[in-house]
Short mmCIF file of C-alpha atoms (C1' of nucleotides) in Angstrom, two decimals:
data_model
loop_
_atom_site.label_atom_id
_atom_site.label_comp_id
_atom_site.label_asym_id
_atom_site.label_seq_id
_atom_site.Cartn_x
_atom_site.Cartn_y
_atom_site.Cartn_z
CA UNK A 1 216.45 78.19 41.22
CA UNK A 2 220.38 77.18 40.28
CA UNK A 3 219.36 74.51 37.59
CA UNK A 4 216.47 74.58 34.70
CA UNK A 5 214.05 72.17 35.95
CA UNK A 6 211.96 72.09 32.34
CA UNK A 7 209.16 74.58 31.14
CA UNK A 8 206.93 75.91 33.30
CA UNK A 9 203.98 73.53 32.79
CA UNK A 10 206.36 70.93 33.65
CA UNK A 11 207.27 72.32 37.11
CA UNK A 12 203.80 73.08 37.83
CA UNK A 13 202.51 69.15 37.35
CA UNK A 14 205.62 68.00 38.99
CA UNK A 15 204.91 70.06 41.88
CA UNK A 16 200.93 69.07 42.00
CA UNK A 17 202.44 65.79 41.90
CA UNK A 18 204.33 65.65 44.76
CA UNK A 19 201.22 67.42 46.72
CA UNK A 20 199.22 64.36 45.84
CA UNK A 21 201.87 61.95 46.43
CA UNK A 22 202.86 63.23 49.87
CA UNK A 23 199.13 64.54 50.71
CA UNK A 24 197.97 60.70 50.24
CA UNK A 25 201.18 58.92 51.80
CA UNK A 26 200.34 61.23 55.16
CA UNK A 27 196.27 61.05 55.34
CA UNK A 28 196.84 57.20 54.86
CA UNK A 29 199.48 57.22 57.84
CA UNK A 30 197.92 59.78 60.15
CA UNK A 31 194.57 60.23 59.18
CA UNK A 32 192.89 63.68 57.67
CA UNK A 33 192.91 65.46 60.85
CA UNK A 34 195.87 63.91 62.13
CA UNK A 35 198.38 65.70 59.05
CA UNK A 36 198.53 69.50 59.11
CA UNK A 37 199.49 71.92 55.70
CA UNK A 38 202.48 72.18 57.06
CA UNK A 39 203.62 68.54 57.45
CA UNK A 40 202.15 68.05 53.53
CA UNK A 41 204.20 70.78 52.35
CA UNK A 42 207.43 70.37 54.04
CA UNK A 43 207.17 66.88 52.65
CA UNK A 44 206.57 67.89 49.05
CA UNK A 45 209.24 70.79 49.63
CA UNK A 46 207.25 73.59 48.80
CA UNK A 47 205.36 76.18 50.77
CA UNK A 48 201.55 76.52 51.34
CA UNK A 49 201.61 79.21 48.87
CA UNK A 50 201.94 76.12 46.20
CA UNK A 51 199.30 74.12 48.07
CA UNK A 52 196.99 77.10 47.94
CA UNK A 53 197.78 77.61 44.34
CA UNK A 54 197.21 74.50 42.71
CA UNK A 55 194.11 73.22 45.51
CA UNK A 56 191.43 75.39 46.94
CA UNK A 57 192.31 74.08 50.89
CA UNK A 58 192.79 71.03 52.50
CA UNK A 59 189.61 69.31 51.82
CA UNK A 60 189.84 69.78 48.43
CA UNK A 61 193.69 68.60 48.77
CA UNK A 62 191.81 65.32 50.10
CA UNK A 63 189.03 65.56 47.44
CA UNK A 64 191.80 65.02 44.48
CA UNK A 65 193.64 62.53 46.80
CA UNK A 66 190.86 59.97 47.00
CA UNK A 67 189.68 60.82 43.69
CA UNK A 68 193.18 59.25 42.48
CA UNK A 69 192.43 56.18 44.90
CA UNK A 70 188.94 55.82 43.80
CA UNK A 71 190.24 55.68 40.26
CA UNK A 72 192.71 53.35 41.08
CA UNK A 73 190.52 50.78 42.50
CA UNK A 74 187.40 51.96 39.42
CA UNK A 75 190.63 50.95 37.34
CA UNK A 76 191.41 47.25 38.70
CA UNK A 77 187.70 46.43 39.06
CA UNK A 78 187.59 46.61 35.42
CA UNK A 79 190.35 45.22 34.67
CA UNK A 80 189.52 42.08 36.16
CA UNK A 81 185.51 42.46 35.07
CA UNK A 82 186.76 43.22 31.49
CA UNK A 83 188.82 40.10 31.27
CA UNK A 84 186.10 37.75 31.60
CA UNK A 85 183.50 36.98 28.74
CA UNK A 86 180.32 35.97 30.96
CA UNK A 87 178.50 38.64 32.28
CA UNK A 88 177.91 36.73 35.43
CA UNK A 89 182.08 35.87 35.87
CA UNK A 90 182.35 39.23 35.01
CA UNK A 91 180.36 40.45 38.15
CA UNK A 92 181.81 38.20 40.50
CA UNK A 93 185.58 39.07 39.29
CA UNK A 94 184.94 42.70 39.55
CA UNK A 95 183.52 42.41 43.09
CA UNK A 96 186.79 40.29 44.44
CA UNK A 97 188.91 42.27 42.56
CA UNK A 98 187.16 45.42 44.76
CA UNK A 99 187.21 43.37 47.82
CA UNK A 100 190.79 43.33 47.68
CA UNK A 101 192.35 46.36 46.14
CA UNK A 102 190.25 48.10 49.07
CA UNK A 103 192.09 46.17 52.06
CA UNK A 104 195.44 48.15 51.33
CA UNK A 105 195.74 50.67 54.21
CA UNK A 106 196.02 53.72 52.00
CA UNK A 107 192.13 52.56 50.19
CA UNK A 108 191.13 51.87 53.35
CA UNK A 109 192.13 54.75 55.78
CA UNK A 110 191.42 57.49 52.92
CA UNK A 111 188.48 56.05 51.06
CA UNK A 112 186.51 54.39 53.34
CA UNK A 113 187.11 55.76 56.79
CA UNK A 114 188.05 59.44 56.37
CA UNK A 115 185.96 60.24 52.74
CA UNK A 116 182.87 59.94 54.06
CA UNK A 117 183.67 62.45 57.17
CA UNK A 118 185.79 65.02 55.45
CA UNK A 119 183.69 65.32 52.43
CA UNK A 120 180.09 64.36 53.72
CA UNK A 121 178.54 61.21 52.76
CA UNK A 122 176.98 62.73 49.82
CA UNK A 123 179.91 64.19 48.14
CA UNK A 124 181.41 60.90 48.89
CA UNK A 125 178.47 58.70 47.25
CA UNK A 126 179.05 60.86 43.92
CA UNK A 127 182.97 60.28 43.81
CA UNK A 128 182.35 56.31 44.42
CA UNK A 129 179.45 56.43 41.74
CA UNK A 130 181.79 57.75 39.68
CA UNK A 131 184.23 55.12 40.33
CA UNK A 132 183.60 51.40 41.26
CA UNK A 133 180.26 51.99 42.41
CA UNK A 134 179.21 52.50 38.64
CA UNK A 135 180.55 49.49 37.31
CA UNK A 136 178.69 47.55 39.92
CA UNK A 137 175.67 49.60 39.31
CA UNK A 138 175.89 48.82 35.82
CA UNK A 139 176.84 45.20 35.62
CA UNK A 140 173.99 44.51 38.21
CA UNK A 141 171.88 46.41 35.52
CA UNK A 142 173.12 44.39 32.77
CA UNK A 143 172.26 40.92 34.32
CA UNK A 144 169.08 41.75 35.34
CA UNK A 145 168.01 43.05 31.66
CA UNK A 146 169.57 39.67 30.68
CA UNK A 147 167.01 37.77 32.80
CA UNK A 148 170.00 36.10 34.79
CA UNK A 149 169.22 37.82 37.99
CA UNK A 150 165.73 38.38 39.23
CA UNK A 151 163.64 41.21 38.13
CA UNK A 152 164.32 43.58 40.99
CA UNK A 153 165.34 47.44 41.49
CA UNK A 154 169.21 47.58 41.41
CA UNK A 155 170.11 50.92 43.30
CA UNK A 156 168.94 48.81 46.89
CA UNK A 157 170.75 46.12 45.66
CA UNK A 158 173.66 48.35 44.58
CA UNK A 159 173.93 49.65 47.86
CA UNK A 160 173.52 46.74 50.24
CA UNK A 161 176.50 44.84 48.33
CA UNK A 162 178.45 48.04 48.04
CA UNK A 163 178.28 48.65 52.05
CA UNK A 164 178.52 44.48 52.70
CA UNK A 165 182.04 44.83 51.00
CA UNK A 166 183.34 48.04 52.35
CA UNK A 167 182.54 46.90 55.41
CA UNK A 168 184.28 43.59 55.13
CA UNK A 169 187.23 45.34 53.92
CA UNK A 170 187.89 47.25 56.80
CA UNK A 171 187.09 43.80 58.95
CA UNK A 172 189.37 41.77 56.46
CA UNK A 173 192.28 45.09 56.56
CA UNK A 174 192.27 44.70 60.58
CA UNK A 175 192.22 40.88 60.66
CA UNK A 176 195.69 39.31 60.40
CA UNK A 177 193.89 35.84 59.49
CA UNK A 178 194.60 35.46 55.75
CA UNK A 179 191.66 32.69 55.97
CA UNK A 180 188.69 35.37 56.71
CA UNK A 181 188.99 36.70 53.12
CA UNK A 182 187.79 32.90 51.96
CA UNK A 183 184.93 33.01 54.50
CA UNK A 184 183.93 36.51 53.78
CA UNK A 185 183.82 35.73 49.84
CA UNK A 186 182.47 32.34 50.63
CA UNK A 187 178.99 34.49 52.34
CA UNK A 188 179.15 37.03 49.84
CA UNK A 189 179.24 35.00 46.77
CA UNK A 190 176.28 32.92 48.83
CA UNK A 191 174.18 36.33 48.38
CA UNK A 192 175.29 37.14 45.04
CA UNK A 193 174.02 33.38 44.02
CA UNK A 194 170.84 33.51 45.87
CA UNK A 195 170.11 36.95 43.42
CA UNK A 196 170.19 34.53 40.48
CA UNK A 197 166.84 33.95 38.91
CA UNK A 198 165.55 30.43 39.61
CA UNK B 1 174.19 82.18 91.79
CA UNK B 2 171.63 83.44 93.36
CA UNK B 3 169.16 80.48 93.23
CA UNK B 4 169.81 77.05 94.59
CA UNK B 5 170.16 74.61 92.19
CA UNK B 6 170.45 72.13 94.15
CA UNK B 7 173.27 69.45 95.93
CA UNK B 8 176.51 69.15 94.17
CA UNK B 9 175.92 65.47 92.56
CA UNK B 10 172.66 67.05 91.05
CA UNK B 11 174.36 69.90 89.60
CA UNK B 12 177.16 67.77 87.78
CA UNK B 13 174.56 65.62 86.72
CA UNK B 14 172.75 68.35 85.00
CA UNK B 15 175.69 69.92 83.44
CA UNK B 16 176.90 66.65 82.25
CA UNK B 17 173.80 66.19 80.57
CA UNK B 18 173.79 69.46 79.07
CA UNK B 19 177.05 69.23 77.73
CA UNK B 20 176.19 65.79 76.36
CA UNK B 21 172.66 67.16 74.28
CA UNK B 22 174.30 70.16 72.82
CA UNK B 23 177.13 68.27 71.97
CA UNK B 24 174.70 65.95 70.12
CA UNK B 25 172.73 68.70 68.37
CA UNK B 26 175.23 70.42 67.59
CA UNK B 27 177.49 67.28 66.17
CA UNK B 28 174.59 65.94 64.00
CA UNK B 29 173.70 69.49 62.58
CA UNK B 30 177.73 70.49 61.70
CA UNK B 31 179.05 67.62 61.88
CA UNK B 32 182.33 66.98 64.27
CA UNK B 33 185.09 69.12 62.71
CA UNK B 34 181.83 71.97 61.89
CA UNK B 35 181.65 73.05 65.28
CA UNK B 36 184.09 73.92 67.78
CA UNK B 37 184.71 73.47 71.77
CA UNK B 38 183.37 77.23 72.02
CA UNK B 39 180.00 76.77 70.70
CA UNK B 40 179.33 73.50 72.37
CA UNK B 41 179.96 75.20 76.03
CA UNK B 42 177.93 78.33 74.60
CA UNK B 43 174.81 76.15 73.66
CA UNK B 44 174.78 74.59 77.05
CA UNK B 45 175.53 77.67 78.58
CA UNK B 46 179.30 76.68 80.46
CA UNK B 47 182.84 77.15 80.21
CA UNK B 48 185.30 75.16 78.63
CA UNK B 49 186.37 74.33 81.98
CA UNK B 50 183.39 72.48 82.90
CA UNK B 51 183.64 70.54 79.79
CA UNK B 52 187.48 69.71 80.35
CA UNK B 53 186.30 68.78 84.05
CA UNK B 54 183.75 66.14 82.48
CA UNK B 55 185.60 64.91 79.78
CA UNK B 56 189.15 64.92 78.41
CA UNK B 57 188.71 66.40 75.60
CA UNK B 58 186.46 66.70 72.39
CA UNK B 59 187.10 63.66 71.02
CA UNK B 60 186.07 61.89 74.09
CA UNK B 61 182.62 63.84 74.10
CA UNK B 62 181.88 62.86 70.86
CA UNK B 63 182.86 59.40 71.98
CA UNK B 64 180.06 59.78 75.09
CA UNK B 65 178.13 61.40 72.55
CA UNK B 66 178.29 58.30 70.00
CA UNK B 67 177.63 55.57 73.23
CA UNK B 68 174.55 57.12 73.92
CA UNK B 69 173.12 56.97 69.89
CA UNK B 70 174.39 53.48 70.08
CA UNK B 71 172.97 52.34 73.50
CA UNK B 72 169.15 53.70 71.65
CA UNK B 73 169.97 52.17 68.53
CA UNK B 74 170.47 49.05 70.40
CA UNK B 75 167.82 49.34 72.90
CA UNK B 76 165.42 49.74 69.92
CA UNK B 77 167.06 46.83 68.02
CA UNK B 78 166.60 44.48 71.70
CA UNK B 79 163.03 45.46 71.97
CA UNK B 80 162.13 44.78 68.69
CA UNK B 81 163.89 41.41 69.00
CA UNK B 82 162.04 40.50 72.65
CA UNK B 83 158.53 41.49 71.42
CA UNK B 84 159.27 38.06 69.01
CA UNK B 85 159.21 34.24 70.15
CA UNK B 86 160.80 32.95 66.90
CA UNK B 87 164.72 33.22 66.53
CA UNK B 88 164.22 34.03 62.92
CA UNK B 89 161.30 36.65 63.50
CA UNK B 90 163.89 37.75 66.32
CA UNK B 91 166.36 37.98 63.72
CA UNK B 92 164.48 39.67 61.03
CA UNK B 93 162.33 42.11 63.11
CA UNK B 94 166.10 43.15 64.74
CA UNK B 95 167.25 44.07 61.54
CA UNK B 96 164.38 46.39 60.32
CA UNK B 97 164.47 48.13 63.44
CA UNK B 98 167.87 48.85 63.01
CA UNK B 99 167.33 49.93 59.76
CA UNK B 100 164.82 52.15 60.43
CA UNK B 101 166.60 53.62 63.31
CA UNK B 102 170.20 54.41 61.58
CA UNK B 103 167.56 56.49 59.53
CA UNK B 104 167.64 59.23 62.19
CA UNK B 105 169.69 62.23 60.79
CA UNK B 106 171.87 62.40 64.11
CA UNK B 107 172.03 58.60 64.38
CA UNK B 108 173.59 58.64 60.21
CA UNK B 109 175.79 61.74 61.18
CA UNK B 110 176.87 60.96 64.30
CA UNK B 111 177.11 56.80 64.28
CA UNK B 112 177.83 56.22 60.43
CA UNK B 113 179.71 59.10 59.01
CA UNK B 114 181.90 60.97 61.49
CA UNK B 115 182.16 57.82 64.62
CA UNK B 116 185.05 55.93 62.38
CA UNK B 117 186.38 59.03 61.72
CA UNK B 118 186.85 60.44 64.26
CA UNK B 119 187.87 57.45 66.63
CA UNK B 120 189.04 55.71 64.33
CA UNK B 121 187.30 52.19 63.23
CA UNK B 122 189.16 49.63 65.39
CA UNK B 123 187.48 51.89 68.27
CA UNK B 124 183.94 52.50 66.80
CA UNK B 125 184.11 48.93 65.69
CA UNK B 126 184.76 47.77 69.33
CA UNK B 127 181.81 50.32 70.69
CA UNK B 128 179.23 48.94 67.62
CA UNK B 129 180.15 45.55 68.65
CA UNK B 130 179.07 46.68 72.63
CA UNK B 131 176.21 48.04 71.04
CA UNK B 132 173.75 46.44 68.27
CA UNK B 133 176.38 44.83 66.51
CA UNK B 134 176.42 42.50 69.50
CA UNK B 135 172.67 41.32 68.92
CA UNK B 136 173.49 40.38 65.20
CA UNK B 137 175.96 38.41 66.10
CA UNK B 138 174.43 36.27 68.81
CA UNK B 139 171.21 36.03 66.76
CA UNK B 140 173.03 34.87 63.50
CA UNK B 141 174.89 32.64 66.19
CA UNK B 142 172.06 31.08 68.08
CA UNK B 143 169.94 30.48 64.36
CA UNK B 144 173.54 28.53 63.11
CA UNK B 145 173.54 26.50 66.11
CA UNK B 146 169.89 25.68 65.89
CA UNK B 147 170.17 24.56 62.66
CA UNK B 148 168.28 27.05 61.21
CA UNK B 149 170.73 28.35 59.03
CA UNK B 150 173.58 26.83 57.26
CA UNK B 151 176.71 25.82 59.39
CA UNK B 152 179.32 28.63 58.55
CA UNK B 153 181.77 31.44 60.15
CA UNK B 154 179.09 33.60 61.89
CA UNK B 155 181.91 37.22 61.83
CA UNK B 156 182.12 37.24 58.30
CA UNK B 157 178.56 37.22 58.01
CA UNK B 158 177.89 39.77 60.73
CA UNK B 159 179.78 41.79 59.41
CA UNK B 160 178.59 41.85 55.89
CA UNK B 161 175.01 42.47 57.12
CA UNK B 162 175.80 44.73 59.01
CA UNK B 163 177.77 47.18 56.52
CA UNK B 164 174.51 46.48 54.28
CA UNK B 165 172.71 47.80 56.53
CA UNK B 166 174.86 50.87 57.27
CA UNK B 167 175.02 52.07 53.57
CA UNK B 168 171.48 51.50 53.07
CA UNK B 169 170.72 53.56 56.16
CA UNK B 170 172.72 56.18 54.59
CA UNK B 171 170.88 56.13 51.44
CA UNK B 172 167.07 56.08 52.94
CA UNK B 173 168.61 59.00 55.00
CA UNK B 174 169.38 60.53 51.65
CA UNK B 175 166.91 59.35 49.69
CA UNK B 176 163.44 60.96 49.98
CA UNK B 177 161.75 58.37 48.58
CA UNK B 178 159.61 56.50 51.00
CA UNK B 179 159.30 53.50 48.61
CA UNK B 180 162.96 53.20 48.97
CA UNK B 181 162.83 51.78 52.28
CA UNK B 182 160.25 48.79 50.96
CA UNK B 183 163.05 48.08 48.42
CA UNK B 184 165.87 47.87 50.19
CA UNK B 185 164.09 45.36 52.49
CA UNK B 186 162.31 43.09 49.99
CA UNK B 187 166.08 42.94 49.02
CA UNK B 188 167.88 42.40 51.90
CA UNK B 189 165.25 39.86 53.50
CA UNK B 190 166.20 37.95 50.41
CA UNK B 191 169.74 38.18 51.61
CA UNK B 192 168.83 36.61 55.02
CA UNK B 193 166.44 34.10 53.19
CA UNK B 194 169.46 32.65 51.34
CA UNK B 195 170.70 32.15 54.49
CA UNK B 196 168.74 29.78 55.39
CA UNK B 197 169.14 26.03 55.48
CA UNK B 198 167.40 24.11 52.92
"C1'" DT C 1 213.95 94.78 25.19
"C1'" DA C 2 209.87 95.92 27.57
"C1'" DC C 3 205.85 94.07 29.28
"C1'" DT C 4 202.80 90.55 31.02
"C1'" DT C 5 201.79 86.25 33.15
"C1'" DC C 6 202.31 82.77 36.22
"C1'" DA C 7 203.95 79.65 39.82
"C1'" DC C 8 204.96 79.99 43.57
"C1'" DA C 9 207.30 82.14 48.45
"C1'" DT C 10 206.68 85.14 52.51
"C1'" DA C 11 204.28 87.29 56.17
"C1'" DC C 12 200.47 87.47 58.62
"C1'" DC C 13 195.83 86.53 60.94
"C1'" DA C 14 191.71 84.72 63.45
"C1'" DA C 15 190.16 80.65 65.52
"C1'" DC C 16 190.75 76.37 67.51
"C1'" DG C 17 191.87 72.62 70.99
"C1'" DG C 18 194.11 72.34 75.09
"C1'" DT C 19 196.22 73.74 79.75
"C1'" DA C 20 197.34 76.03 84.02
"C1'" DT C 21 195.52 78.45 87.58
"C1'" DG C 22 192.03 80.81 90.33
"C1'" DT C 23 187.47 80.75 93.07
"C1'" DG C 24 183.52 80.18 95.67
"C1'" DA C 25 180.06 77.24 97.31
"C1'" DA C 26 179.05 72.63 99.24
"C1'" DA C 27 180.47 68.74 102.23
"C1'" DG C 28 182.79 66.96 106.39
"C1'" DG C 29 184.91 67.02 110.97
"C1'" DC C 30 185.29 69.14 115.70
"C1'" DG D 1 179.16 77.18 115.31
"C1'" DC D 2 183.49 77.31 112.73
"C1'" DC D 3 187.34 75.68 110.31
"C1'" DT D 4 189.21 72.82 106.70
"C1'" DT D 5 188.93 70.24 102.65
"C1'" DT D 6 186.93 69.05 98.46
"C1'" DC D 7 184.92 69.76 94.28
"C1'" DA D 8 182.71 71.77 90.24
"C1'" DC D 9 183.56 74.65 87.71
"C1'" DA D 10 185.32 79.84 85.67
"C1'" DT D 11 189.17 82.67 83.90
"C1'" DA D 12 193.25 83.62 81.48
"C1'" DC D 13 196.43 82.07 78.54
"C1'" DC D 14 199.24 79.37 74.90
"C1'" DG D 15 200.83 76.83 70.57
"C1'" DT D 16 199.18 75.32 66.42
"C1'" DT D 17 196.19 75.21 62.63
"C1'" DG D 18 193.80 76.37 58.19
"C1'" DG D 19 193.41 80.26 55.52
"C1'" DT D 20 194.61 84.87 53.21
"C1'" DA D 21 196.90 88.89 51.38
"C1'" DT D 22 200.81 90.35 49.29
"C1'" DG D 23 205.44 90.12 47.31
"C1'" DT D 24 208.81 88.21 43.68
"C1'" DG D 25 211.41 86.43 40.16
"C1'" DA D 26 211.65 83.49 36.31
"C1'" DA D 27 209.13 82.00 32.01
"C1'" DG D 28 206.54 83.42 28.20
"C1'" DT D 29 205.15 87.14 24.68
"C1'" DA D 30 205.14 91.23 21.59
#
DNA sequence: TACTTCACATACCAACGGTATGTGAAAGGC
DNA sequence: GCCTTTCACATACCGTTGGTATGTGAAGTA
């Protein structure tokens, strides 16, 4: 090129940068199979030879996409567990927190739509347990070891509120009616309370 | 050919319906994007013409495909529901059936991992909800306006249950465990039982 | 400076979904 | 009976796609 754009291990994260950046902004917009190579790298202004060098093909493109989503929402889930003090708030918070960050389009079209498709359900289940899912997992653990919720095996429960909530964020993403998110945390607390030992 | 096989009406029938079994074999063993137009006419042993002449195009055959795991899925969920008098029995013994169907591997692949996908999930949405997402809803309606549960927004709920219900089919599917399934239903009849007006 | 490494770019390929056209047997009218 | 139309496909073909093999020039290294 004319100018120096920096060291070499500089232009190679600024280019696997701008793969993930446009890679995600076009699987949100058009779907996986609705964005080809081509569209990703004419977007990040580089050639498939790039792509092909830094990712091993387009699902694994999409594989480090949603793992950057996943982490995202992992990351504001915790946030908003970590800055409560009781367990139980702490719970709650991190599931709202969850129910929200996962209506924006991007969380929705790539995580929950797509990922399970493009990666099969099982890769998928290990990327979210290694994301949100684990914090749920484990906070659910927590409180039952702490006698607050009911003795009763967690990975069920785990699952069952994990699927209630991506579920209701697609329904909540879809619906314009800024009033369903209120009824659909007004049911799910409901469940989460009736969990509470007596 | 050299055999009759019968009037013309009878012969599209038949190749319809072979189109529409391989298709579904060959969809729940590869998954949609696994296996292409080619293989599907191979297996049921026609052209691609024939297929374009039946359908308009793969995505719509996987959409026939999906309507007919859908239509069992809810005529198992409806005849579970009809062999009960009680709204609530209806209600409960509606929801295990579903559970236990969704089990099926092409039901999981087919209904639950690729259908959003690959239509999108305003359009599986709309063919769950002519399907047994329908029954939920008018059960969880009927028991609100019977008094037998608690007066609230009936779509939130539905669809809460019913994305419980999806993930946990995906994990019994996964999950070789037999004692899984008593689990997950000890815990989600809990769910329902909190439901319930005091 | 000579050599090696690396981060791509270029050129190419098989396979796929989709389309346009051909064809021969069944149905319908006389 | 025969002629015409319709229909249920089969055949041949095309543009695009994901993927690969190879080339290249600058950055690092001795």
């Amino acid at each position: 090129m004319t100018a120096e754009t920096g060291s070499r291990a500089r232009q190679r994260e600024r280019t696997r940068r701008a793969l993930l950046r446009e890679g995600r902004r076009l699987f949100a917009e058009h779907g996986y199979a609705g964005v080809g190579l081509s569209g990703i790298v004419a977007a990040a202004d580089v050639t498939k030879g790039a792509l092909y060098h830094h990712f091993e093909g387009k699902p694994d493109l999409f594989r480090a996409v949603l793992e950057e989503v996943q982490g995202e929402v992992a990351d504001a889930v915790a946030a908003a567990a970590d800055a409560r003090r009781d367990p139980w708030d702490q719970l709650t918070a991190g599931c709202r927190a969850f129910l929200t960050a996962s209506t924006a389009p991007d969380v929705r079209r790539i995580m929950l739509v797509d990922g399970p498709a493009v990666l099969g359900w099982s890769t998928w289940r290990s990327l979210d347990e290694a994301g949100s899912a684990r914090h749920l997992r484990e906070a659910l653990t927590g409180l039952v070891r702490a006698g607050v919720l009911r003795p009763q095996p967690v990975p069920p429960l785990a699952h069952l509120l994990s699927g209630a909530m991506n579920e209701a964020a697609l329904w909540l993403a879809g619906s314009g009616d800024p009033g369903d998110l209120d009824d659909v945390w007004a049911a799910f607390s409901g469940m989460l309370e009736s969990l509470r030992s007596p």
